[in-house]
Coordinates of C-alpha atoms in Angstrom, one line a residue:
X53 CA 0.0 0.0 0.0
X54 CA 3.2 2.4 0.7
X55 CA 4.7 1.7 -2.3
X56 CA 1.4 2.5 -3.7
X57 CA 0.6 5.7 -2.6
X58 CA 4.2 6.6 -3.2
X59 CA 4.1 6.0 -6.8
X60 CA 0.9 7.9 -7.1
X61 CA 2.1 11.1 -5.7
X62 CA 6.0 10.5 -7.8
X63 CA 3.9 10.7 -10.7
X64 CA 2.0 13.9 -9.6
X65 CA 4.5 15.3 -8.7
X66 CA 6.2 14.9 -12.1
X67 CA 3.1 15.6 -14.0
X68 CA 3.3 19.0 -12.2
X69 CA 6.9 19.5 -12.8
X70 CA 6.5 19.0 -16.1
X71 CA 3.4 21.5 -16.2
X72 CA 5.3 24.3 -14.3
X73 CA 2.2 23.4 -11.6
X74 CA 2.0 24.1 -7.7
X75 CA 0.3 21.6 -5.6
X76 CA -3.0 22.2 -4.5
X77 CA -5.9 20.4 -2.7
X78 CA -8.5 18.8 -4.6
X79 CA -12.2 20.6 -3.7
X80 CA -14.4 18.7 -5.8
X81 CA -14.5 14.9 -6.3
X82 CA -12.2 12.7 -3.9
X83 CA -8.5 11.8 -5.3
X84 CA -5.8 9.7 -4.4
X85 CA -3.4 12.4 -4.4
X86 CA -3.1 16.4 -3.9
X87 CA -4.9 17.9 -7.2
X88 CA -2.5 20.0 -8.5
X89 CA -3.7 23.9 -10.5
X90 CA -2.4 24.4 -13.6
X91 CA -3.3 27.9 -13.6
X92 CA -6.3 30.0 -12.9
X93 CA -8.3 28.5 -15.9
X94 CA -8.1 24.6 -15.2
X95 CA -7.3 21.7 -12.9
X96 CA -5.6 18.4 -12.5
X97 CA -6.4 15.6 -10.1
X98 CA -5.5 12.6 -9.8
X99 CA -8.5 9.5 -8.4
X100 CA -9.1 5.8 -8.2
X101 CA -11.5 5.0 -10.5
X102 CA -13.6 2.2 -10.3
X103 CA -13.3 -0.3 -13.3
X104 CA -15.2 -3.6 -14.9
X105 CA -15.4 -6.5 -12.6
X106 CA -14.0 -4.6 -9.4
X107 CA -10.9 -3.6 -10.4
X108 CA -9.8 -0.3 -10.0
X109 CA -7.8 2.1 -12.7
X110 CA -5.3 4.8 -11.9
X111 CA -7.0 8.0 -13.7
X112 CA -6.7 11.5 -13.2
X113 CA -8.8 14.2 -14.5
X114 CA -8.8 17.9 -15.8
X115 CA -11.6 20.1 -15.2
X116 CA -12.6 22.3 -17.9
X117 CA -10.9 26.1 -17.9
X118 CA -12.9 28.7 -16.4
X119 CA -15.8 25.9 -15.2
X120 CA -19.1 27.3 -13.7
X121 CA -20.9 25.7 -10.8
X122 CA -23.6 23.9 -11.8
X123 CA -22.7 24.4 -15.6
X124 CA -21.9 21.2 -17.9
X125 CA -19.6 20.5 -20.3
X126 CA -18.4 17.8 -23.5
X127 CA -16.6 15.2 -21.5
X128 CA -13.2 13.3 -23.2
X129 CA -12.2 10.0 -22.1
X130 CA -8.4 9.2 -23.0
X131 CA -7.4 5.3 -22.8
X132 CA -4.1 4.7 -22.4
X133 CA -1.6 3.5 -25.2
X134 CA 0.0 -0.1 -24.2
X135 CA 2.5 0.1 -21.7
X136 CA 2.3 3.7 -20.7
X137 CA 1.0 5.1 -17.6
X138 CA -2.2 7.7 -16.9
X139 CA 0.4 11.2 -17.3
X140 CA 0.7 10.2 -21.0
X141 CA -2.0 12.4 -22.4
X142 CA -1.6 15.1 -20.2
X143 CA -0.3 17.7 -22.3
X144 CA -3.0 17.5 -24.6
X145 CA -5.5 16.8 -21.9
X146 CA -4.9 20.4 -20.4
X147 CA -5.4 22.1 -24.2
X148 CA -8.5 20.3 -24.4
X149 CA -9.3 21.7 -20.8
X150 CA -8.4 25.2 -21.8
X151 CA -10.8 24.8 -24.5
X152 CA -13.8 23.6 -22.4
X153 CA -14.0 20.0 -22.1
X154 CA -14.1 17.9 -18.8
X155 CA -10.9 15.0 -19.9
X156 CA -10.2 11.8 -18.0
X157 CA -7.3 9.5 -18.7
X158 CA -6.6 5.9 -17.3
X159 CA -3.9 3.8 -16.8
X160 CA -5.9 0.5 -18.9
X161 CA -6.4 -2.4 -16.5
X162 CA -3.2 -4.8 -16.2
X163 CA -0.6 -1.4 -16.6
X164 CA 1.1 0.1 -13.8
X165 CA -1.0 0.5 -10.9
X166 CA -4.3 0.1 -12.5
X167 CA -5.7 -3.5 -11.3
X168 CA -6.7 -6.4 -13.1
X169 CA -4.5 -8.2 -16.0
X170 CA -3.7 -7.3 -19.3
X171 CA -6.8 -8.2 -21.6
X172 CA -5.5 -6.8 -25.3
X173 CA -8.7 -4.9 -25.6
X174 CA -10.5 -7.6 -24.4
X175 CA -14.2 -7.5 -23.2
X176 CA -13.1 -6.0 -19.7
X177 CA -11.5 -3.4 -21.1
X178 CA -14.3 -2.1 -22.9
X179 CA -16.5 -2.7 -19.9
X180 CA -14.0 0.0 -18.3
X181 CA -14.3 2.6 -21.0
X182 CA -18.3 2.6 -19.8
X183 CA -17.6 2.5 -16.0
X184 CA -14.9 5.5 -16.5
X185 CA -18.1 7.7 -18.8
X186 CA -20.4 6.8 -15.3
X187 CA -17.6 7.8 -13.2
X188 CA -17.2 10.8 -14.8
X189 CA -20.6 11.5 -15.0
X190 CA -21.7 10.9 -11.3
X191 CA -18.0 12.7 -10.1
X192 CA -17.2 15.7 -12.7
X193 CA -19.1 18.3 -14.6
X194 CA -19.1 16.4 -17.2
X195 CA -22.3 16.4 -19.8
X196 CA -23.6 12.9 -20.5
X197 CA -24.9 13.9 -24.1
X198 CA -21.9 14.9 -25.3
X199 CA -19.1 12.3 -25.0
X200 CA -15.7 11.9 -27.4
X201 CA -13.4 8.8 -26.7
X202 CA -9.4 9.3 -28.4
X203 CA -6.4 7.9 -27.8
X204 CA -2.8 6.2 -29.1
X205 CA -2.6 2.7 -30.1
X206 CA -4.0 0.6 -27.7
X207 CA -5.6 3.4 -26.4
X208 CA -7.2 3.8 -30.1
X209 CA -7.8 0.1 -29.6
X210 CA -10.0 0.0 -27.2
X211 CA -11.9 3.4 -28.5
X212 CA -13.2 1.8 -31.4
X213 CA -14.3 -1.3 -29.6
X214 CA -16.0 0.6 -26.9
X215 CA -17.5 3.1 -29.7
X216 CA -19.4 -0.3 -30.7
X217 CA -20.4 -0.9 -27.2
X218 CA -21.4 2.2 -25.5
X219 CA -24.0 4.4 -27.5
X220 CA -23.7 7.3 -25.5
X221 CA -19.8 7.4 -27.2
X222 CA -20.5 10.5 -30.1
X223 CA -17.0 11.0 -31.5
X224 CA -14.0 9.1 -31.3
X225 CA -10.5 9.9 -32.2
X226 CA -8.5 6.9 -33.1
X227 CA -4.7 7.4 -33.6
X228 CA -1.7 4.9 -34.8
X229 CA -4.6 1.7 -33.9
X230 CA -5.8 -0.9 -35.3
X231 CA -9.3 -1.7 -36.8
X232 CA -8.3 -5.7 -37.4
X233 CA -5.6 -7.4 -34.8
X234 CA -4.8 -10.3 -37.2
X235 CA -4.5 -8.2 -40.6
X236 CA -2.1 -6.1 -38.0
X237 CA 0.6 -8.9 -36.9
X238 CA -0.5 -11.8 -39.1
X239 CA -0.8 -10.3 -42.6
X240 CA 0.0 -13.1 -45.2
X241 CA -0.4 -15.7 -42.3
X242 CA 2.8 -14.6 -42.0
X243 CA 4.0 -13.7 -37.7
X244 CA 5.2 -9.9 -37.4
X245 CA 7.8 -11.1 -35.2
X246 CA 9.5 -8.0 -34.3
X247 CA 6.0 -6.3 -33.6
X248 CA 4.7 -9.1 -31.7
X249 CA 7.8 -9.4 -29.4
X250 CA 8.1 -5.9 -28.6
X251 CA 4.5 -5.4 -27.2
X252 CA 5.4 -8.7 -25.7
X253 CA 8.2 -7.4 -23.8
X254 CA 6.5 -4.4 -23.3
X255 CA 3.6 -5.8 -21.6
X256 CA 5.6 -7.8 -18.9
X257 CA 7.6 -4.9 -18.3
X258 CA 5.2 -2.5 -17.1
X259 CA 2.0 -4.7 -16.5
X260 CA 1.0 -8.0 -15.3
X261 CA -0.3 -10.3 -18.6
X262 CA -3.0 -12.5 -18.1
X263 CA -3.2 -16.2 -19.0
X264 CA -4.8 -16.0 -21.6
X265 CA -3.0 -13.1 -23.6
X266 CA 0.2 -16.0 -22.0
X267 CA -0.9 -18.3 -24.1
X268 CA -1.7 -16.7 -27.2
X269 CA 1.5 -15.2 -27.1
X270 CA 3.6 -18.0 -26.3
X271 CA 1.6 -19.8 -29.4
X272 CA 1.6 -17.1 -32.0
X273 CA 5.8 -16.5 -31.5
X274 CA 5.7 -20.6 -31.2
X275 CA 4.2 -21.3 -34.4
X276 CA 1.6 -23.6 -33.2
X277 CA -0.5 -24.0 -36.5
X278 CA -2.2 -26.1 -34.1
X279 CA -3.4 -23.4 -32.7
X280 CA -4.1 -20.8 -35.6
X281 CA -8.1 -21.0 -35.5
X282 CA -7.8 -20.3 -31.8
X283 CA -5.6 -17.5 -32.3
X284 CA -7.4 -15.9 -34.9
X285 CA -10.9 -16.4 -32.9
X286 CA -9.3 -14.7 -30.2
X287 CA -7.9 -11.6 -32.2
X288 CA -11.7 -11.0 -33.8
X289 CA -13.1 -10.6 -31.1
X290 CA -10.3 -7.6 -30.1
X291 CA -11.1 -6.5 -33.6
X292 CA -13.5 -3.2 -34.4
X293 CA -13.8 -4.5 -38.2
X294 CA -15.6 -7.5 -36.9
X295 CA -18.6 -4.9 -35.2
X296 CA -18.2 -2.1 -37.9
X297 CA -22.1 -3.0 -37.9
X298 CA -22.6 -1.8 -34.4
X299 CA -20.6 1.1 -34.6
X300 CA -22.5 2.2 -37.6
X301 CA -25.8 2.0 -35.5
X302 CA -24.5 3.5 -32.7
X303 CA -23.7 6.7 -35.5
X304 CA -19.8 8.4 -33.8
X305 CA -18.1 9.9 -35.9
X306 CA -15.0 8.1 -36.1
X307 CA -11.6 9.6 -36.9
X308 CA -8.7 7.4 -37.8
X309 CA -5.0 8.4 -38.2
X310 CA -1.9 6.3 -38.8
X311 CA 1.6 6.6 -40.4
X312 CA 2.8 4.6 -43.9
X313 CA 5.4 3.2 -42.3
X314 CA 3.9 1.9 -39.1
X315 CA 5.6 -1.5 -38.5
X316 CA 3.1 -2.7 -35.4
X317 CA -0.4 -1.4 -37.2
X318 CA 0.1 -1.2 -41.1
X319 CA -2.3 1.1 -43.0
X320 CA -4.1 -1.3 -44.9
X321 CA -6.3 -2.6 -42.2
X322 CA -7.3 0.9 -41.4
X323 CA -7.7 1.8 -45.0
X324 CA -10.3 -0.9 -45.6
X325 CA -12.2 -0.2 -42.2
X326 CA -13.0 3.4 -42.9
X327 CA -14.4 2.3 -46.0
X328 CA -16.7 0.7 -44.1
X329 CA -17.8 3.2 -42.0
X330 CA -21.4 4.9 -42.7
X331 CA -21.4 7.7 -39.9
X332 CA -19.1 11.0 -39.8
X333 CA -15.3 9.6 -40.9
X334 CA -11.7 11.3 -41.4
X335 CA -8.9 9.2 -42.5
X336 CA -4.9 10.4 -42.4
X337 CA -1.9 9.2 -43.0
X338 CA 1.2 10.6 -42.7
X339 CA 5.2 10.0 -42.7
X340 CA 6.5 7.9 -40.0
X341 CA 6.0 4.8 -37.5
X342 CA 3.9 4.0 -34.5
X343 CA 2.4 6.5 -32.7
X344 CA 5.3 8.7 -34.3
X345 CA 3.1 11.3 -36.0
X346 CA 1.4 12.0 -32.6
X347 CA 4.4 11.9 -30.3
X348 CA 5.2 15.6 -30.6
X349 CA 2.0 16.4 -29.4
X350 CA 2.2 14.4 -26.5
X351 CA 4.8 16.2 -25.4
X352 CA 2.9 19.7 -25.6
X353 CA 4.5 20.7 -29.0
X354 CA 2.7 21.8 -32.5
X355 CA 1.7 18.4 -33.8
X356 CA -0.9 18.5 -37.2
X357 CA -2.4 15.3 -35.7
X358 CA -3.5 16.6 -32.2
X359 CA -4.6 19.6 -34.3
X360 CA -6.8 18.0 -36.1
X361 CA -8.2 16.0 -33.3
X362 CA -9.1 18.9 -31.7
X363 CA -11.1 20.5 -34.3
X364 CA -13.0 16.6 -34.8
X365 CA -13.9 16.9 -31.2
X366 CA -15.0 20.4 -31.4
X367 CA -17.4 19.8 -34.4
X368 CA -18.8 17.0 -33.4
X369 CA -19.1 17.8 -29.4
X370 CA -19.5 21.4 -29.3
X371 CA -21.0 21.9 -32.7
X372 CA -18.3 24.0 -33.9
X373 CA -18.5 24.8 -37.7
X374 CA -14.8 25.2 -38.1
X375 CA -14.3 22.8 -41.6
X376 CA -13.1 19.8 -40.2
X377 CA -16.6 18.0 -41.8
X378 CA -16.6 19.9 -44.8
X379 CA -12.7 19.0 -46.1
X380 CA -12.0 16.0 -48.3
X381 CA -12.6 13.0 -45.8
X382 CA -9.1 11.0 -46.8
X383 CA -6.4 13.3 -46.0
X384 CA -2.9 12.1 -47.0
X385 CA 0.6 13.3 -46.6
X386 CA 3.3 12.1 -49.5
X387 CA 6.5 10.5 -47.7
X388 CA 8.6 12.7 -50.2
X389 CA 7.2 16.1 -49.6
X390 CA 5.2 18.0 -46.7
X391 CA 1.6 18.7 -48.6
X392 CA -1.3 17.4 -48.1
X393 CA -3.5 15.7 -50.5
X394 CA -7.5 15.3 -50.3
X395 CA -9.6 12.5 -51.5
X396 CA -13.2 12.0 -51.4
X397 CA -12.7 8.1 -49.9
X398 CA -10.2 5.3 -50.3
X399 CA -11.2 4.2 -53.3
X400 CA -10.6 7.4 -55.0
X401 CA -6.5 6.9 -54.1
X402 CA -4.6 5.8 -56.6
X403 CA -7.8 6.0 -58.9
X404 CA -5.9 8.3 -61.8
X405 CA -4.8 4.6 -63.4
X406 CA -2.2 1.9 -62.5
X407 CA 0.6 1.1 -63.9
X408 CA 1.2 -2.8 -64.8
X409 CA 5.0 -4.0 -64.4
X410 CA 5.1 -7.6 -66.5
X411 CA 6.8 -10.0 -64.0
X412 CA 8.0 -11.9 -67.8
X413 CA 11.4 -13.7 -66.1
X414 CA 11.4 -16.9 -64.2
X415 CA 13.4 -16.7 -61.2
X416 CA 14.1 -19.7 -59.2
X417 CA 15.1 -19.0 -55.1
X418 CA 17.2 -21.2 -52.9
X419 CA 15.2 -20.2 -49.0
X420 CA 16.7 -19.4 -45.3
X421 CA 19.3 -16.9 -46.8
X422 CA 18.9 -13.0 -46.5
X423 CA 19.5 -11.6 -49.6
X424 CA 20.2 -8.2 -48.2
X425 CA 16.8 -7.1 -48.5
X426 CA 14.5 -6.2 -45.8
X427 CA 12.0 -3.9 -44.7
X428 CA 14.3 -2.6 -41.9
X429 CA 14.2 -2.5 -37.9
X430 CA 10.9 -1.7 -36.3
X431 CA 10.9 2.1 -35.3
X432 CA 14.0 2.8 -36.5
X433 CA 13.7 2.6 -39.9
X434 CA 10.6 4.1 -40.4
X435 CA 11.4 7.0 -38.2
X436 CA 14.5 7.8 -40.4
X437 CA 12.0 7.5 -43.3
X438 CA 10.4 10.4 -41.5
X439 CA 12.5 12.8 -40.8
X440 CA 15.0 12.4 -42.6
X441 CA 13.3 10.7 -45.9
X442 CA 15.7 7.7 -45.4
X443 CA 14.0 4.2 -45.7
X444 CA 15.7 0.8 -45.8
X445 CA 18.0 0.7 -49.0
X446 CA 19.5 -2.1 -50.9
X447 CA 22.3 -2.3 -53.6
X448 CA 19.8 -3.9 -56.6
X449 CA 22.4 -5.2 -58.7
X450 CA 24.5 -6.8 -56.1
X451 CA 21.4 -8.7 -54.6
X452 CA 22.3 -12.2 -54.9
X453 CA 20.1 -13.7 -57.6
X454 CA 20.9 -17.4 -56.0
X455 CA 18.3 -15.5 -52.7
X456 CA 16.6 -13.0 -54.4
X457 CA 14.3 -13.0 -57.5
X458 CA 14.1 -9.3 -59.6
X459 CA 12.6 -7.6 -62.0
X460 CA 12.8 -3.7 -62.8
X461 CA 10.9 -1.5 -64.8
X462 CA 12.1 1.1 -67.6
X463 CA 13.9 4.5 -66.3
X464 CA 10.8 6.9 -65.7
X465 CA 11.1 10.2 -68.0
X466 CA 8.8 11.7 -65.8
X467 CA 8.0 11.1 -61.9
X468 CA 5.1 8.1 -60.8
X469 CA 3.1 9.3 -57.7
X470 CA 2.8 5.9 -56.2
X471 CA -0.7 6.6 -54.1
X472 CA -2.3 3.4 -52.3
X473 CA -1.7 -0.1 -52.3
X474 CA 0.3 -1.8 -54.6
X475 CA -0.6 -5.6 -55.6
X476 CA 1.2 -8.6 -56.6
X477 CA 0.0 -11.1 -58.5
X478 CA 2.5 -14.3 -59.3
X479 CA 2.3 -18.2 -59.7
X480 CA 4.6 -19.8 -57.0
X481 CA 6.3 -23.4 -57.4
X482 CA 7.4 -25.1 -53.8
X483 CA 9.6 -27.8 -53.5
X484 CA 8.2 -28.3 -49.8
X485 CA 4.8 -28.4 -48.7
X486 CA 5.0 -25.1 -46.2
X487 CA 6.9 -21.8 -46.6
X488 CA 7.1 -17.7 -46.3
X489 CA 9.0 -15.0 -49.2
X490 CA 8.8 -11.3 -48.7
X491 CA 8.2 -8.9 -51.4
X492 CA 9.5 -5.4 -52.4
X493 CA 9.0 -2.7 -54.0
X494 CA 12.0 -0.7 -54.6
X495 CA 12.9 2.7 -56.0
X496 CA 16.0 2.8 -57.7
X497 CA 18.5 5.7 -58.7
X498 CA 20.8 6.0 -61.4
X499 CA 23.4 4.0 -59.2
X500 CA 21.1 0.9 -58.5
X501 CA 20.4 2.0 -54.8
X502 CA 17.0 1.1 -54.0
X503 CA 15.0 3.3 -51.2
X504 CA 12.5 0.9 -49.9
X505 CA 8.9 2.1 -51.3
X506 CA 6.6 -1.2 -49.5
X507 CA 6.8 -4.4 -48.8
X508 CA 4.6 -7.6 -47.6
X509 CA 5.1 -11.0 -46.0
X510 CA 3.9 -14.4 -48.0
X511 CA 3.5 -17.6 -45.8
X512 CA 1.9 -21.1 -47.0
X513 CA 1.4 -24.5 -45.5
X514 CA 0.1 -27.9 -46.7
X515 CA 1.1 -27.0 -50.3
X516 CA 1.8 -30.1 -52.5
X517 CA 5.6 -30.2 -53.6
X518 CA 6.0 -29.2 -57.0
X519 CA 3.0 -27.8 -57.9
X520 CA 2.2 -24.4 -58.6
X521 CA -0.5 -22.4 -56.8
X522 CA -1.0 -18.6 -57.5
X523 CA -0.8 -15.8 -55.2
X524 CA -2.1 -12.3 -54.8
X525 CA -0.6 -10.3 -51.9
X526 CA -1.3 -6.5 -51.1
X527 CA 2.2 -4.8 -50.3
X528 CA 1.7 -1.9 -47.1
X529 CA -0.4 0.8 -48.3
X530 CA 1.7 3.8 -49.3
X531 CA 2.4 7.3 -50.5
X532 CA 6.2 7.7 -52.7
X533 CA 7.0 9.9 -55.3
X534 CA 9.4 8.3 -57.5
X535 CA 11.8 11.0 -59.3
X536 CA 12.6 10.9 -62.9
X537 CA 15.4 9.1 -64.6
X538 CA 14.3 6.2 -61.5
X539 CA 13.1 2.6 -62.0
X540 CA 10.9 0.6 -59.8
X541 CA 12.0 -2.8 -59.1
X542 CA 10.2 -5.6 -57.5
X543 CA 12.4 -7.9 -55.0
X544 CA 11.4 -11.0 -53.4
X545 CA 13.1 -13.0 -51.2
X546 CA 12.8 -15.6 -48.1
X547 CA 13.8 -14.4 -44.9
X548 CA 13.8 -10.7 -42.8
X549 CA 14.2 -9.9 -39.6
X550 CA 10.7 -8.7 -39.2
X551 CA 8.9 -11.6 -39.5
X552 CA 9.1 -15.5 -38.4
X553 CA 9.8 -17.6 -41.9
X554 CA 8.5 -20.9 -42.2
X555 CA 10.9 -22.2 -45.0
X556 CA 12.2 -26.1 -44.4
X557 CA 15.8 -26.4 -44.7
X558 CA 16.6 -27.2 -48.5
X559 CA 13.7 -25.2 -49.4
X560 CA 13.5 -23.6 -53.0
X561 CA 10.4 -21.6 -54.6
X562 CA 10.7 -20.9 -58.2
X563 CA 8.3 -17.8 -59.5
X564 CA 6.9 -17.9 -62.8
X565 CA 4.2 -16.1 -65.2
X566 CA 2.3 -18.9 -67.4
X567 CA 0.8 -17.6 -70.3
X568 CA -2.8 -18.0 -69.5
X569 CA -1.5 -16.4 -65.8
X570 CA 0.9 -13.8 -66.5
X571 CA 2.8 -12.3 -63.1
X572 CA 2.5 -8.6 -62.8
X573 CA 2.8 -5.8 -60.3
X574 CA 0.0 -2.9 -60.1
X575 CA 1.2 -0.1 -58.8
X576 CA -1.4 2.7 -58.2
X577 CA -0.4 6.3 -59.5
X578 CA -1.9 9.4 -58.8
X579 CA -2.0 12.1 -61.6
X580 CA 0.9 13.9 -62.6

């Protein structure tokens, strides 16, 4: 219990350092801790808040700037992202209390010193998101008809879910999450083992996993096939695609953000849910990795994603006509320069034509050897994408062919805006019944360096040996402007770091485009 309370009031007491804040005692609702005033207009406190099934979360709230007794206002409730405790949001939280709104934030159940185990968005943790709305409303001024839900990652998560769940929910801001947990780490039935292991490592670091997320994580980084229907069962029901229908009925207006290069949550899956949606919607992408394009603004600085959820929550809580409705509901943000570019949906992305790239050439693959190609390090190499416009390279002609199949395209004479989600289509010859290649799509300069433009994992199992099967694979949804005087080239090969490979040693794949099949590439372009 001392260790407890000790925590508690380090972490207020770092909050308020951070703020510039002097402590000060809580008036209104009851708090674990000394409240702390961040200046005449608004508040900070930090409470126990009681969750699902007993438990109860670490929370704190900010009361809205300049708050009259009696008076109500649009309350925000801010999940947690995984792994992070309840100060995360609480730069932003004060803006949004400067601006009028009531905000709580939680530690999720399983973190820190919130109770309970780690669920992964499980149905307790949605139960929470409704037992922090009553909270708020029987304990803050906080108006019960007007109710946003936002957060990062897991914290986006859980919003969607609980938007499905809770009707009272009117606008949600969901930011570097995920709509559909498998399409997330199992694209191409293929493990994202970098991704997987980090939040693995993550979670038993700063929370307490429970058996069931045990299991499933033990048997996903395991490869128990065995498993696979169990695993996938268990990752739709975490998964907002699978009740886009009640979210529709229940009518938020949904905001979804998410960077190109995000190596935990890839933009497809996010791409393919906002189509979905009926209600209100805003989809954006930018440069970068997970929860990269919003980490500025947690730290209080200018940040064009915070911005805009803002002005969401404003028009759809307050009834603010400032736009944000009125502008082109895809926003998206080229990796090679700093504009924006609208779209009237997803479909319209990329719609200007594709460009076919004849995949004519048999190449035949010896597996388990990197060929030098790979799409990178989680984090890292996305992040150096972002500010610096550096993604993963490889020397093209000094791939070894013996690892790596190629084929290149013509030198451009003018630039391809690459805009969406490029396909492959190819007819695949095994010499063992199971295994896993990665494709990629390069960008090439004059000195046959190719800047990593997207890439996919391919796994297969209970193939027959030495018969071919066909194979359509989406590469990660993207945004790359490829200079003139380049070439694209298409790369596949058998093993990356990212990913668990399921090759058998002797393994060789051969890739070939039959006449009545031919092997192509479609690459979407925007106009020029």
């Amino acid at each position: 219990m001392e260790r407890t309370t000790t925590a508690a009031a380090v972490a207020a007491l770092l909050a308020a350092a951070a703020l510039g804040l002097a402590p000060h005692q809580a008036q209104a609702a009851p708090a674990t801790t000394a409240a702390v005033t961040a200046d005449a207009s608004s508040e900070l406190s930090f409470h126990d808040i009681p969750g699902s099934g007993g438990i109860t979360l670490k929370g704190n709230v900010f009361a809205p700037s300049g708050a009259v007794a009696g008076a109500k206002y649009p309350l925000i409730v801010l999940p947690t992202s995984w792994g992070m405790p309840q100060i995360e949001y609480i730069a932003q939280a004060k803006k949004l209390a400067d601006s009028g709104y009531v905000v709580v934030s939680y530690t999720s159940r399983g973190f820190w010193l919130s109770g309970g185990q780690i669920e992964v968005a499980g149905p307790p943790d949605v139960a929470d998101v409704s037992a922090v709305i009553d909270w708020a409303l029987a304990h803050t001024a906080a108006d019960a008809d007007h109710i946003g839900l936002g957060g990062v990652s897991y914290g986006a998560g859980i919003s969607l879910l609980a938007s499905a769940h809770d009707p009272r929910i009117k606008a949600v801001v969901a930011m570097s999450g995920w709509a559909d947990l498998i399409d997330s780490i199992y694209s191409g039935r293929t493990q994202h083992l970098q991704a997987a292991g980090m939040l693995g490592a993550a979670g038993y670091l700063t929370g307490r996993p429970g058996p069931e997320l045990q299991s499933i994580l033990g048997d996903f980084l395991g490869s128990r096939l065995d498993r696979e229907q169990q695993m996938i069962e268990w990752g739709k029901k975490r998964s907002a695609s699978e009740q886009v229908d009640r979210i529709n009925a229940n009518g938020a207006a949904i905001m979804l953000g998410n960077a190109w290069g995000d190596t935990i949550f890839p933009p497809n899956q996010y791409a393919r849910f906002f189509e979905r949606l009926t209600g209100p919607k805003r989809l954006e992408f930018r440069p970068g990795d997970h929860a990269t394009a919003e980490a500025t603004g947690l730290l209080g600085l200018p940040n064009d994603t915070w911005t805009n959820a803002h002005r969401w929550f404003d028009r759809y809580l307050k009834g603010e006509r400032n736009g944000v409705d009125t502008e082109a509901p895809v926003q998206l943000k080229s990796r090679s320069n700093n504009g924006y570019e609208g779209y009237a949906d997803w479909k319209s992305v990329g719609a200007a034509g594709t460009e076919k790239l004849a995949l004519s050439d048999s190449e035949h693959l010896f597996a388990n050897v990197d060929s030098g190609a790979n799409g990178g390090i989680i984090f890292l190499s996305s992040i150096l994408d972002q500010l610096a416009q550096a993604p993963p390279t490889a020397s093209i002609p000094l791939l070894p062919r013996a690892f790596a199949a190629v084929w290149q395209s013509g030198r451009y004479d003018e630039p391809r805006r690459i805009r969406g989600t490029v396909e492959l289509h190819t007819t695949v010859t095994p010499t063992k019944g199971d295994g896993t290649f990665v494709a990629y799509l390069y960008d090439v300069g004059p000195l046959g360096i190719g800047k990593l433009v997207s890439n996919a994992p391919y796994t297969f199992h209970g193939k027959t040996p030495g018969q071919a099967f066909g194979v359509d694979l989406e590469l990660f949804s993207t945004a790359y402007d490829v200079p003139e005087g380049h070439r694209l080239a298409l790369v596949i090969d058998t093993v990356d770091p990212l990913y668990i490979e399921h090759n058998p040693t002797g393994a060789q794949l051969t890739f070939s485009s039959p006449a009545t099949d031919p092997s192509y590439v479609s690459v979407p372009l925007r106009e020029q």
